[in-house]
Amino acid sequence: YGANGWQMMRHVIIPGAMPVIFAGLRIALGTAMIVVISVEFVRAKQGVGYITFYYWEVLNPEKMYAGLLVVMMLGIFLTYLLQWLQRRAMPWTR
């Protein structure tokens, strides 16, 4: 149809790749959350993972569950943020 390389990239290739890119970002976000919290359980001296693990060790379930609630809320916030970015980047999927 007469498009040059830049036009093909901008109007065909990048928009076609966006769903796969955002699927990868969703997977990476979940994996990153798990890794960060797990490392905080084991090695950190501060952070939400450390606090959650510490209160589990000292048998204080109320504060332990508060830490888990913070992790859950952070995960929900980041998921909604990524969905918002996806809607902004791909308006044709609405």
Short mmCIF file of C-alpha atoms in Angstrom, two decimals:
data_model
loop_
_atom_site.label_atom_id
_atom_site.label_comp_id
_atom_site.label_asym_id
_atom_site.label_seq_id
_atom_site.Cartn_x
_atom_site.Cartn_y
_atom_site.Cartn_z
CA TYR A 1 0.00 0.00 0.00
CA GLY A 2 2.97 2.30 -0.39
CA ALA A 3 4.01 2.68 3.25
CA ASN A 4 7.66 3.24 4.00
CA GLY A 5 9.55 1.46 6.80
CA TRP A 6 8.74 4.01 9.51
CA GLN A 7 5.04 4.08 8.62
CA MET A 8 4.90 0.27 8.66
CA MET A 9 6.57 0.25 12.06
CA ARG A 10 4.31 2.96 13.53
CA HIS A 11 0.96 1.87 12.10
CA VAL A 12 1.27 -1.92 11.73
CA ILE A 13 4.11 -3.58 13.61
CA ILE A 14 4.02 -1.75 16.96
CA PRO A 15 0.19 -1.77 17.29
CA GLY A 16 0.21 -5.46 16.36
CA ALA A 17 2.79 -6.23 19.03
CA MET A 18 1.12 -4.23 21.81
CA PRO A 19 -1.18 -7.04 23.10
CA VAL A 20 1.79 -9.39 23.44
CA ILE A 21 3.91 -6.67 25.09
CA PHE A 22 1.22 -5.97 27.69
CA ALA A 23 0.68 -9.68 28.32
CA GLY A 24 4.39 -9.95 29.05
CA LEU A 25 4.22 -6.92 31.33
CA ARG A 26 1.36 -8.48 33.31
CA ILE A 27 3.34 -11.68 33.81
CA ALA A 28 6.50 -9.75 34.70
CA LEU A 29 4.61 -7.62 37.22
CA GLY A 30 3.31 -10.65 39.09
CA THR A 31 6.69 -12.35 39.02
CA ALA A 32 8.46 -9.21 40.23
CA MET A 33 6.05 -8.85 43.15
CA ILE A 34 6.61 -12.47 44.19
CA VAL A 35 10.40 -12.18 43.93
CA VAL A 36 10.63 -8.89 45.83
CA ILE A 37 8.42 -10.05 48.69
CA SER A 38 10.19 -13.44 48.86
CA VAL A 39 13.61 -11.81 49.03
CA GLU A 40 12.35 -9.47 51.74
CA PHE A 41 11.15 -12.53 53.70
CA VAL A 42 14.63 -14.01 53.70
CA ARG A 43 17.24 -11.25 53.53
CA ALA A 44 15.84 -7.82 54.29
CA LYS A 45 15.78 -5.93 57.56
CA GLN A 46 12.96 -3.65 56.45
CA GLY A 47 10.08 -3.71 54.02
CA VAL A 48 6.64 -5.22 53.87
CA GLY A 49 7.94 -8.75 53.30
CA TYR A 50 10.26 -8.51 56.28
CA ILE A 51 7.49 -7.16 58.50
CA THR A 52 5.09 -9.90 57.42
CA PHE A 53 7.64 -12.64 58.03
CA TYR A 54 8.77 -11.14 61.34
CA TYR A 55 5.24 -11.05 62.73
CA TRP A 56 4.69 -14.61 61.51
CA GLU A 57 7.78 -15.69 63.46
CA VAL A 58 6.68 -13.95 66.67
CA LEU A 59 3.13 -15.30 66.32
CA ASN A 60 1.34 -11.99 65.90
CA PRO A 61 -1.25 -12.81 63.23
CA GLU A 62 -3.00 -9.43 63.23
CA LYS A 63 0.12 -7.57 62.14
CA MET A 64 1.13 -10.39 59.81
CA TYR A 65 -2.20 -10.17 58.01
CA ALA A 66 -1.86 -6.39 57.89
CA GLY A 67 1.40 -6.88 55.99
CA LEU A 68 -0.29 -9.32 53.63
CA LEU A 69 -3.10 -6.82 53.12
CA VAL A 70 -0.55 -4.16 52.14
CA VAL A 71 1.01 -6.57 49.61
CA MET A 72 -2.43 -7.39 48.22
CA MET A 73 -3.39 -3.72 47.89
CA LEU A 74 -0.08 -2.95 46.16
CA GLY A 75 -0.66 -5.80 43.72
CA ILE A 76 -4.19 -4.60 42.96
CA PHE A 77 -3.00 -1.01 42.49
CA LEU A 78 -0.21 -2.04 40.12
CA THR A 79 -2.59 -4.28 38.15
CA TYR A 80 -5.08 -1.44 37.69
CA LEU A 81 -2.25 0.92 36.74
CA LEU A 82 -1.07 -1.50 34.07
CA GLN A 83 -4.64 -1.92 32.76
CA TRP A 84 -5.01 1.87 32.58
CA LEU A 85 -1.75 2.14 30.65
CA GLN A 86 -2.92 -0.60 28.30
CA ARG A 87 -6.19 1.22 27.60
CA ARG A 88 -4.24 4.44 26.93
CA ALA A 89 -1.73 2.71 24.65
CA MET A 90 -4.34 0.65 22.77
CA PRO A 91 -7.55 2.69 22.46
CA TRP A 92 -8.85 0.45 19.68
CA THR A 93 -9.43 -2.43 22.15
CA ARG A 94 -12.18 -0.71 24.14
#
